[in-house]
JSON list of C-alpha atoms in Angstrom, two decimals:
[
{"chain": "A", "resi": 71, "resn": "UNK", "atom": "CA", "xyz": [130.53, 101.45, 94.03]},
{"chain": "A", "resi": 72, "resn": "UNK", "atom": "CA", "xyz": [129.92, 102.58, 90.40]},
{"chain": "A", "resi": 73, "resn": "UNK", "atom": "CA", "xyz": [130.12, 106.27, 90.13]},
{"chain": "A", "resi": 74, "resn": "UNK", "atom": "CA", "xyz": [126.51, 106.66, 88.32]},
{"chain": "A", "resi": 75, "resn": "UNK", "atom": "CA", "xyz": [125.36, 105.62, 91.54]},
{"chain": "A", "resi": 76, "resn": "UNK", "atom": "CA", "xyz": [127.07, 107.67, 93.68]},
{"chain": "A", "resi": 77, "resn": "UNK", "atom": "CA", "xyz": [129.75, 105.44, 94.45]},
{"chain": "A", "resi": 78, "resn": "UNK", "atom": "CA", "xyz": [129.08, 105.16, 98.32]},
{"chain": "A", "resi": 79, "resn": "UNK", "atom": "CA", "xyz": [127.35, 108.53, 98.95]},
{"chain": "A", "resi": 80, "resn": "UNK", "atom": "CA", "xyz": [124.00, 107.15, 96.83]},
{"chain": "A", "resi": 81, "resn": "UNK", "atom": "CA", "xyz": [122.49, 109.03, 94.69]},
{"chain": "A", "resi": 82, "resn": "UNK", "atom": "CA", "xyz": [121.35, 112.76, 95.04]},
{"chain": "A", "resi": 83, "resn": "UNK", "atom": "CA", "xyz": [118.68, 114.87, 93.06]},
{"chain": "A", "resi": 84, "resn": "UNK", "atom": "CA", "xyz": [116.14, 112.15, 92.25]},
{"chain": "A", "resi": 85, "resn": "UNK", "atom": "CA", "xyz": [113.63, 114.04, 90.18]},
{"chain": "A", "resi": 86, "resn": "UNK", "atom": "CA", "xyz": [109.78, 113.84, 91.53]},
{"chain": "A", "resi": 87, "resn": "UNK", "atom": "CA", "xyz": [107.69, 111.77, 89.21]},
{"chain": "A", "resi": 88, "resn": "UNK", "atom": "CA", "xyz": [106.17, 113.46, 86.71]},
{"chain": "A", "resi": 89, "resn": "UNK", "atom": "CA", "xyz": [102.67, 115.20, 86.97]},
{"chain": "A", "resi": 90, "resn": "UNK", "atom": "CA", "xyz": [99.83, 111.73, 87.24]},
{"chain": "A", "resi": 91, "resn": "UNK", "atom": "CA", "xyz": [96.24, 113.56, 86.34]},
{"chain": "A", "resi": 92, "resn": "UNK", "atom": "CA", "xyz": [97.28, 116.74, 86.61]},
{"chain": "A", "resi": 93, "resn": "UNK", "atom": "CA", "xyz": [98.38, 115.96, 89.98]},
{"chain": "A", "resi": 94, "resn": "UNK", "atom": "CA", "xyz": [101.39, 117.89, 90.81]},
{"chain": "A", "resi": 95, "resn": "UNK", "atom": "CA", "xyz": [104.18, 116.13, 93.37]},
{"chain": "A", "resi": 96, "resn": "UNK", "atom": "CA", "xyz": [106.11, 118.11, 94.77]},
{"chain": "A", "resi": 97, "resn": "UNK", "atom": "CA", "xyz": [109.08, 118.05, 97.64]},
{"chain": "A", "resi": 98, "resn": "UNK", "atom": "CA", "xyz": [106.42, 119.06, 100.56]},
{"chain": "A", "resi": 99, "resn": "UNK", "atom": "CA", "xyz": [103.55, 117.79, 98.63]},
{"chain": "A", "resi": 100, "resn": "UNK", "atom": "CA", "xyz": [102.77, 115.03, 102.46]},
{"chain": "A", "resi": 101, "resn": "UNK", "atom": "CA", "xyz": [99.32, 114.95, 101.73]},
{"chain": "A", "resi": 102, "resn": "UNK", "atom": "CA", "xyz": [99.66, 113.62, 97.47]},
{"chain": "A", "resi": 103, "resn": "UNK", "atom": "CA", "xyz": [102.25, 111.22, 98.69]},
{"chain": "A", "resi": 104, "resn": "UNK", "atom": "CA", "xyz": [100.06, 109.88, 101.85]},
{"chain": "A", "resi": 105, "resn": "UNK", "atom": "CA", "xyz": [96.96, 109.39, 99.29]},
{"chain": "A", "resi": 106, "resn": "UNK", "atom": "CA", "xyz": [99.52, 107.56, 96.69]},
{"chain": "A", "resi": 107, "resn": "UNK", "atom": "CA", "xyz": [101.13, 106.04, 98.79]},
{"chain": "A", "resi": 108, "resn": "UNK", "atom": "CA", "xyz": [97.60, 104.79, 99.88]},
{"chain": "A", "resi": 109, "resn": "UNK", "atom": "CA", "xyz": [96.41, 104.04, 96.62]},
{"chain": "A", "resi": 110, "resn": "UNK", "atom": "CA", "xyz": [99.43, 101.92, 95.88]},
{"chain": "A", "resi": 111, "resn": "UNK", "atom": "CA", "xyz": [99.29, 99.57, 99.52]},
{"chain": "A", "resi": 112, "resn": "UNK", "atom": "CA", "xyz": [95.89, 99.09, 98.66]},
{"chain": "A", "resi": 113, "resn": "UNK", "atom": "CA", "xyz": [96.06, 97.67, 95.16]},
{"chain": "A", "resi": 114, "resn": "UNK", "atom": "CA", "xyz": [99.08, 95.49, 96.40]},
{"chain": "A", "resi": 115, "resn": "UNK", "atom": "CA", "xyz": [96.65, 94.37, 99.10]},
{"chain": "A", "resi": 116, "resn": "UNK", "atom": "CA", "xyz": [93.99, 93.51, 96.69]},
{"chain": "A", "resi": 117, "resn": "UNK", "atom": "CA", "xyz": [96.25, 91.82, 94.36]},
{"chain": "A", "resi": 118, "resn": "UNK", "atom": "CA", "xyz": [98.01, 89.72, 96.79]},
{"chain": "A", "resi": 119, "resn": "UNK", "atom": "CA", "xyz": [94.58, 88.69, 98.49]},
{"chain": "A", "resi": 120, "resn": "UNK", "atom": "CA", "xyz": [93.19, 87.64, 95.12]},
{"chain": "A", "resi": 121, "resn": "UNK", "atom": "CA", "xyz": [96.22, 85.60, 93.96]},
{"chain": "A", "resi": 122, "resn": "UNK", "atom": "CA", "xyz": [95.64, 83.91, 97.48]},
{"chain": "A", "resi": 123, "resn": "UNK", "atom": "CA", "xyz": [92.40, 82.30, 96.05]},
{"chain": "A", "resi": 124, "resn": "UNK", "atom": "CA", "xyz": [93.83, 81.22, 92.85]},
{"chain": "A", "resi": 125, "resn": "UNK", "atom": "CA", "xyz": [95.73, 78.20, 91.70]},
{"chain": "A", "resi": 126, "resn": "UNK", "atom": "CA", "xyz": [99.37, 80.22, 92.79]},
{"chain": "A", "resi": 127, "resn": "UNK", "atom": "CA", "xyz": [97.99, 80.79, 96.04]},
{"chain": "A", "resi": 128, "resn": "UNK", "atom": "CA", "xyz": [96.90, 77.77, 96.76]},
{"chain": "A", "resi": 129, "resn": "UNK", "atom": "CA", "xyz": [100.00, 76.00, 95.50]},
{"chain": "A", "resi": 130, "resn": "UNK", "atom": "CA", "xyz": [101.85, 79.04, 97.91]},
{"chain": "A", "resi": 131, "resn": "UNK", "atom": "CA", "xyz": [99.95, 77.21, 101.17]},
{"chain": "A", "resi": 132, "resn": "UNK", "atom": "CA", "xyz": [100.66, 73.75, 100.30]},
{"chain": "A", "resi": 133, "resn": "UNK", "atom": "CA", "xyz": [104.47, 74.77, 100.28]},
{"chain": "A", "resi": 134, "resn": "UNK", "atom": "CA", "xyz": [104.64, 76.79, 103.15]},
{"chain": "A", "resi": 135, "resn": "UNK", "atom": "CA", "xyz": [102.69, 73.24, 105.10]},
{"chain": "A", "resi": 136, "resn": "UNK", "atom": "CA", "xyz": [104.97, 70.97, 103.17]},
{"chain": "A", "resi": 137, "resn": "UNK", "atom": "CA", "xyz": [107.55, 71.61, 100.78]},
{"chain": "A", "resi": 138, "resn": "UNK", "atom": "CA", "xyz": [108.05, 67.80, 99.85]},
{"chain": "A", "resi": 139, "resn": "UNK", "atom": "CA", "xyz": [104.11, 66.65, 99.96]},
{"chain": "A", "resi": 140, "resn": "UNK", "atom": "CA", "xyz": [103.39, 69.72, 97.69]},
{"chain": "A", "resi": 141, "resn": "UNK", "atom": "CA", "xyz": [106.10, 68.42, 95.30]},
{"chain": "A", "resi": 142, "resn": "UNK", "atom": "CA", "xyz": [104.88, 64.99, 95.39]},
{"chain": "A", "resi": 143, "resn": "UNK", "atom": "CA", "xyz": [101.22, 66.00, 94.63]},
{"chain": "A", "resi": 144, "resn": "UNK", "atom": "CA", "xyz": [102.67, 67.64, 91.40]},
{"chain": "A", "resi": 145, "resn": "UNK", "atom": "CA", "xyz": [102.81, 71.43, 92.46]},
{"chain": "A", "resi": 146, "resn": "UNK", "atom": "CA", "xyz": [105.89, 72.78, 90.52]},
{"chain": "A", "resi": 147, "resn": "UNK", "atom": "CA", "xyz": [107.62, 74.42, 93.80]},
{"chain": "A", "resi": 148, "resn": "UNK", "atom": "CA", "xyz": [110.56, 76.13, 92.18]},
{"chain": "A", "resi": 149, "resn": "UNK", "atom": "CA", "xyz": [108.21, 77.68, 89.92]},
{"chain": "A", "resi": 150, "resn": "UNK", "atom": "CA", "xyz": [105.55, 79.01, 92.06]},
{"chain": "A", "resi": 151, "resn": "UNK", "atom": "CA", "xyz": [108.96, 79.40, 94.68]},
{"chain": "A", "resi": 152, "resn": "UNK", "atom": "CA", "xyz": [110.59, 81.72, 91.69]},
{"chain": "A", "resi": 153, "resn": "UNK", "atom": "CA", "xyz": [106.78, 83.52, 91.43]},
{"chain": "A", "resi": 154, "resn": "UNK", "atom": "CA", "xyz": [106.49, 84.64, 95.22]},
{"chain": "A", "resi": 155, "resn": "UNK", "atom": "CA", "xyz": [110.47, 86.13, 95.00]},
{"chain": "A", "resi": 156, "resn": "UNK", "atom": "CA", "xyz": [109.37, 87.91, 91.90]},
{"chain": "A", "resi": 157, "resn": "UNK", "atom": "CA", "xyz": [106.02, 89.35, 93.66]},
{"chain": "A", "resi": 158, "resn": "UNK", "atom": "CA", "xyz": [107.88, 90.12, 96.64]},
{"chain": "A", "resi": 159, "resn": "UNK", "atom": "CA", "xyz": [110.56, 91.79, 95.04]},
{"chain": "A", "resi": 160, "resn": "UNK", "atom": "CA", "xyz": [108.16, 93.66, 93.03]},
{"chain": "A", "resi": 161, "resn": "UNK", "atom": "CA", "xyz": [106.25, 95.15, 95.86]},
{"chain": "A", "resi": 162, "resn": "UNK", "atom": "CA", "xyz": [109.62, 95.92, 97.41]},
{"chain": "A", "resi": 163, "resn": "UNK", "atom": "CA", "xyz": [110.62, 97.51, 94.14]},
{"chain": "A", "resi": 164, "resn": "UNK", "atom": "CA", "xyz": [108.31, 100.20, 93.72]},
{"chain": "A", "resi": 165, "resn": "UNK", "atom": "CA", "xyz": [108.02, 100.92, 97.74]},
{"chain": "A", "resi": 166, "resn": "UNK", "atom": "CA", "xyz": [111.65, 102.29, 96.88]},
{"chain": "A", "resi": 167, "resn": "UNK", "atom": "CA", "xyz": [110.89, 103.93, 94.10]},
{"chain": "A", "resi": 168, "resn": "UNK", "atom": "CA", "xyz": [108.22, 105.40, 96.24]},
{"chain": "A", "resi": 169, "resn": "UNK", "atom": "CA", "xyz": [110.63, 106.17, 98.98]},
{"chain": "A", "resi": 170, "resn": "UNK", "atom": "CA", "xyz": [113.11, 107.82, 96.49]},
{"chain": "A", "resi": 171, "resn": "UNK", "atom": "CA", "xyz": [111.08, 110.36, 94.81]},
{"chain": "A", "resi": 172, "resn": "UNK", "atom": "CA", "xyz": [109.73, 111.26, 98.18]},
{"chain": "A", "resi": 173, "resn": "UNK", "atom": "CA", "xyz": [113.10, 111.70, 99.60]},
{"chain": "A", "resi": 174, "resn": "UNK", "atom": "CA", "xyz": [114.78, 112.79, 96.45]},
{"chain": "A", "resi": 175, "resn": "UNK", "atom": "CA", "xyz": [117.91, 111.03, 98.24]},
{"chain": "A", "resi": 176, "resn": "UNK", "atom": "CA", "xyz": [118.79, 107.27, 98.30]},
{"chain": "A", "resi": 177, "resn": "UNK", "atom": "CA", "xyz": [121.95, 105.93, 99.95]},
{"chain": "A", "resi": 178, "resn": "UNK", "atom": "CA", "xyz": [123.40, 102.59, 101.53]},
{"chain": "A", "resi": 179, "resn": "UNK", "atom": "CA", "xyz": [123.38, 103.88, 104.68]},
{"chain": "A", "resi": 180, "resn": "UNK", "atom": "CA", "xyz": [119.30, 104.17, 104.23]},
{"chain": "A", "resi": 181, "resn": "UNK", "atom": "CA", "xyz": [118.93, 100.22, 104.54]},
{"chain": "A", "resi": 182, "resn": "UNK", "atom": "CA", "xyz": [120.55, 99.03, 107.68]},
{"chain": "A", "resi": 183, "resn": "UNK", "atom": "CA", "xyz": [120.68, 96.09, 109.14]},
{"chain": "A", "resi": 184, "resn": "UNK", "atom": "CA", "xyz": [118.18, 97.31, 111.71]},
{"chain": "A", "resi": 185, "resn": "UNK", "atom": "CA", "xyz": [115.67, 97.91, 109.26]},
{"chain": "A", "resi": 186, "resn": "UNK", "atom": "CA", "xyz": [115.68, 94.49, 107.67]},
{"chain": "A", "resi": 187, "resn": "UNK", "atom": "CA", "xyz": [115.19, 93.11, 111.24]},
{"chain": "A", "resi": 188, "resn": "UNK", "atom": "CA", "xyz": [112.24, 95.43, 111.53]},
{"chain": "A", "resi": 189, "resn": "UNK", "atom": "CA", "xyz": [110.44, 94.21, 109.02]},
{"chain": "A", "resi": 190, "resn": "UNK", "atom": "CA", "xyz": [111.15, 90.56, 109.18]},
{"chain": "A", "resi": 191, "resn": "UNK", "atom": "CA", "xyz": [109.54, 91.64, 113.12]},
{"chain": "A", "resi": 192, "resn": "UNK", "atom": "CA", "xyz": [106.29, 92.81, 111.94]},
{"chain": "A", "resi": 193, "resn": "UNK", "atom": "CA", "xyz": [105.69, 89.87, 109.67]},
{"chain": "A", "resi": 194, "resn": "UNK", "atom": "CA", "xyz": [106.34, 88.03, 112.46]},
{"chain": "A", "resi": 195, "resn": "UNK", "atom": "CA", "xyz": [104.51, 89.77, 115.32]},
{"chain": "A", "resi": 196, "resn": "UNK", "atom": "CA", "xyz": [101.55, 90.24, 113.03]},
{"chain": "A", "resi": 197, "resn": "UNK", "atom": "CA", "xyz": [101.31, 86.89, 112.18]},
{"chain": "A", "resi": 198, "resn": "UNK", "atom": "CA", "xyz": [102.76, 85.53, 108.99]},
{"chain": "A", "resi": 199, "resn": "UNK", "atom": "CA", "xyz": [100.30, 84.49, 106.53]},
{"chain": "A", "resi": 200, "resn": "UNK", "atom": "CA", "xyz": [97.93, 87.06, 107.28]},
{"chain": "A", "resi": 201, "resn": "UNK", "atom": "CA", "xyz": [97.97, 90.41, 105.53]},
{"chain": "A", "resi": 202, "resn": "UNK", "atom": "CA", "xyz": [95.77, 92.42, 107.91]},
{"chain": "A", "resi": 203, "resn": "UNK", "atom": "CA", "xyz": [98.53, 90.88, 110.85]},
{"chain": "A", "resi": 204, "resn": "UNK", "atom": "CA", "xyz": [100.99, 92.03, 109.25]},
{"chain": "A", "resi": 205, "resn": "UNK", "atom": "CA", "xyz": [99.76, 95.36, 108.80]},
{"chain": "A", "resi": 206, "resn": "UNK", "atom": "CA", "xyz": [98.66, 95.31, 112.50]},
{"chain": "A", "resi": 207, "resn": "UNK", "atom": "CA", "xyz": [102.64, 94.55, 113.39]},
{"chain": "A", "resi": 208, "resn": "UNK", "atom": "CA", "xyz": [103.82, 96.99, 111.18]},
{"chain": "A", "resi": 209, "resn": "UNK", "atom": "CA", "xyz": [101.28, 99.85, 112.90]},
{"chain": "A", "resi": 210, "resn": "UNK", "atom": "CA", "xyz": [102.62, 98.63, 116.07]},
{"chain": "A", "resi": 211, "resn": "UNK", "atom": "CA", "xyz": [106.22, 98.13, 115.99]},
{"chain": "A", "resi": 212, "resn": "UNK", "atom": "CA", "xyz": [106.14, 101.17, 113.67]},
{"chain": "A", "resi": 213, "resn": "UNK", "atom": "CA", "xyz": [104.73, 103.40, 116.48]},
{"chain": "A", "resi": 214, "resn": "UNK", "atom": "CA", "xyz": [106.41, 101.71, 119.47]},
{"chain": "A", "resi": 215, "resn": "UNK", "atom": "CA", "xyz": [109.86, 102.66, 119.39]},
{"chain": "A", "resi": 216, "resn": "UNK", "atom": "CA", "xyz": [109.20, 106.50, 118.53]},
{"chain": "A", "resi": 217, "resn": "UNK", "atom": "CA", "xyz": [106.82, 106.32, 122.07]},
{"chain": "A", "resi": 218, "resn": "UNK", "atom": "CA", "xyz": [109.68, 104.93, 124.09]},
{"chain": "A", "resi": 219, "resn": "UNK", "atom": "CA", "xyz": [112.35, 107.73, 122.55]},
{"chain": "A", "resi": 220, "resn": "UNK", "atom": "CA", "xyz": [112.75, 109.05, 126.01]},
{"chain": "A", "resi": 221, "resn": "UNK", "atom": "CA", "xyz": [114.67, 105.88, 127.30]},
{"chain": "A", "resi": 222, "resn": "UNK", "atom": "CA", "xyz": [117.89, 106.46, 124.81]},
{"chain": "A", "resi": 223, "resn": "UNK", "atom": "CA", "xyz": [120.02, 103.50, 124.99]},
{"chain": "A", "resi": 224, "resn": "UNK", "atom": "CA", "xyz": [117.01, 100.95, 126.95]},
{"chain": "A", "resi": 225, "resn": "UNK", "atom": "CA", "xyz": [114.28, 101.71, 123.98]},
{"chain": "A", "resi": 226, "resn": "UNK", "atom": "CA", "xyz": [115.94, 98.57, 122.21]},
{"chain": "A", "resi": 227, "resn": "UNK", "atom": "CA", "xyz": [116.16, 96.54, 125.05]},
{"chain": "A", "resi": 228, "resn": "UNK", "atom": "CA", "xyz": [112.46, 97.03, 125.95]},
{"chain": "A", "resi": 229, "resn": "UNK", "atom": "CA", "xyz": [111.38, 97.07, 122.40]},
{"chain": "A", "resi": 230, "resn": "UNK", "atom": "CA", "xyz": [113.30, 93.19, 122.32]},
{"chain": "A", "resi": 231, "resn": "UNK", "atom": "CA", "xyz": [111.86, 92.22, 125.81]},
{"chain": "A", "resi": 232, "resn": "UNK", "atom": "CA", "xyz": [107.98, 93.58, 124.46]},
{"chain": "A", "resi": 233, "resn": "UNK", "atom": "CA", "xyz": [109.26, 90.95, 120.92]},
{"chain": "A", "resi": 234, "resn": "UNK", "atom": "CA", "xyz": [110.15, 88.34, 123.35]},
{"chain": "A", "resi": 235, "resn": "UNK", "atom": "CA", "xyz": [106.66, 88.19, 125.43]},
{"chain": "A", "resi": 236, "resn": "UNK", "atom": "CA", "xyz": [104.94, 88.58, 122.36]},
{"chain": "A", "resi": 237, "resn": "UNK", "atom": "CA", "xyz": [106.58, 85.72, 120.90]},
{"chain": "A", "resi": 238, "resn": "UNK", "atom": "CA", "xyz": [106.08, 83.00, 124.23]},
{"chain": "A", "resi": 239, "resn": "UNK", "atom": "CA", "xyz": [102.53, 84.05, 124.73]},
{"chain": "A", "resi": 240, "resn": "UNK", "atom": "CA", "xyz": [101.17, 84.35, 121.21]},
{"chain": "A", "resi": 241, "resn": "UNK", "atom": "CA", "xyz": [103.66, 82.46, 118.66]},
{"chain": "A", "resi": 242, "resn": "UNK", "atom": "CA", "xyz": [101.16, 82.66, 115.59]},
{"chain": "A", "resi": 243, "resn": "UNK", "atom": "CA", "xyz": [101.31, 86.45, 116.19]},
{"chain": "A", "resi": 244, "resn": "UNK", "atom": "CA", "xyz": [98.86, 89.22, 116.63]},
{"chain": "A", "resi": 245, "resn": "UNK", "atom": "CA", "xyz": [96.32, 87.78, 114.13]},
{"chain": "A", "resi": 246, "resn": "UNK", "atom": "CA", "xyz": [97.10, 83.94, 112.81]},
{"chain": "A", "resi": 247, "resn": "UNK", "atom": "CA", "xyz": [96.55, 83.02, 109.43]},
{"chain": "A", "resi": 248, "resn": "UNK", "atom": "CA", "xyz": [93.20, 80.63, 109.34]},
{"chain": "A", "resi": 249, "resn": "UNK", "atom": "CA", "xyz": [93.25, 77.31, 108.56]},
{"chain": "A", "resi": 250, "resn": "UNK", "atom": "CA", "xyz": [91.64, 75.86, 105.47]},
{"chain": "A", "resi": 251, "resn": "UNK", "atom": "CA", "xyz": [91.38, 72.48, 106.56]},
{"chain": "A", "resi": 252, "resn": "UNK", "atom": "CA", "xyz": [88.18, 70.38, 105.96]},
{"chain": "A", "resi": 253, "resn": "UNK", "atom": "CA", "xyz": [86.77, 68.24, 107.85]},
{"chain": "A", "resi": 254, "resn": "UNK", "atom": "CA", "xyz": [86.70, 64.39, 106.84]},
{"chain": "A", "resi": 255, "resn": "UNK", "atom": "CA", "xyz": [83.09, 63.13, 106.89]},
{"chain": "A", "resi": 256, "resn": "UNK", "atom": "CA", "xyz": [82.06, 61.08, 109.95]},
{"chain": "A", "resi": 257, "resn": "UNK", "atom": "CA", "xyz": [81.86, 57.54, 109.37]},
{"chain": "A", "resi": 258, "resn": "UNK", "atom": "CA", "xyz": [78.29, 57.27, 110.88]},
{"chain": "A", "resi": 259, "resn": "UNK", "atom": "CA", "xyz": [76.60, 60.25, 108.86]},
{"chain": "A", "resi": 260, "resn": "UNK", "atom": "CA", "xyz": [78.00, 57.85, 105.51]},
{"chain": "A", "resi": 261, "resn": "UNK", "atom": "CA", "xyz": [75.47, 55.44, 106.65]},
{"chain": "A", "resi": 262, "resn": "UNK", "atom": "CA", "xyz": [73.10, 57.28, 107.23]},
{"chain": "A", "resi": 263, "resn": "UNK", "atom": "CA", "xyz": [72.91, 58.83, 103.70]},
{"chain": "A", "resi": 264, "resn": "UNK", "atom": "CA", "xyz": [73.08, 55.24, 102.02]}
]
């Protein structure tokens, strides 16, 4: 509740950022912001799918499998642990700064508790471990509850029931992360190479 943020009334008259290429953003500017806002999902896309291949990524995997077997095969955990809260938190980071020079208007009352549950949802409906699931879940249980409006009071109780059936008949979510497991060799193709 410090006053230079608005105590608990957030924080009013966020200036628009600042002209990018000549680009001018303005309050009713949609079509700039869609087309950032674009450019921005898509470079966090291509940055999280190409630490996925490298060393961090790897290292990620092994800890989401096992915590403990990843420590005991040396991978530091905290570290790489500390690394995923700083990437998530960075991505999270500039979607609000995002969100508050669009809006021009941030306040507690923005973040509910609804929305954090909305979000952990679409990871988990997509399919956690999969960017392209989660997007799907995010499409999806973005543009379900504004088609069921016209129940009131039963949207969230058929938006939970449509969670709930999702979750007994496809657990892994819409689209599964793949497995990277090899195979071990067959015992009978070793003699036949020696």
């Amino acid at each position: 509740n410090l006053e230079v943020l608005g105590r608990s009334g957030g924080i009013i008259g966020i200036p628009t950022p600042p002209p990018i290429f000549g680009i001018e953003y303005a309050f009713d500017s949609h079509r700039i912001y869609y087309w950032t806002l674009l450019i921005i999902i898509l470079f966090a896309i291509w940055m999280v799918r190409r630490l996925s291949v490298r060393r961090a990524g790897r290292a990620w995997e092994s800890i989401r499998q096992d915590e403990d077997a990843a420590e005991l095969m040396g991978v530091p955990t905290f570290k790489y642990k500390v690394w995923a809260f700083v990437l998530g938190a960075s991505v999270g980071g500039a979607a609000g700064v995002f969100y508050a020079s669009k809006t021009l208007f941030i306040a507690p009352d923005n973040f509910t508790l609804q929305i954090s549950i909305l979000i952990l949802a679409c990871v988990v409906f997509g399919g956690m471990g999969n960017i392209w699931g989660v997007i799907a879940g995010a499409v999806i249980l973005g543009y379900l509850p504004d088609r069921i409006r016209f129940l009131s009071d039963a949207r969230l109780l058929v938006f939970g029931l449509v969670l709930v059936i999702m979750m007994n008949l496809r657990p892994d979510g819409l689209l599964p992360r793949k497995k990277r497991e090899k195979a071990l060799p067959n015992k009978d193709s070793n003699k036949e190479k020696s």
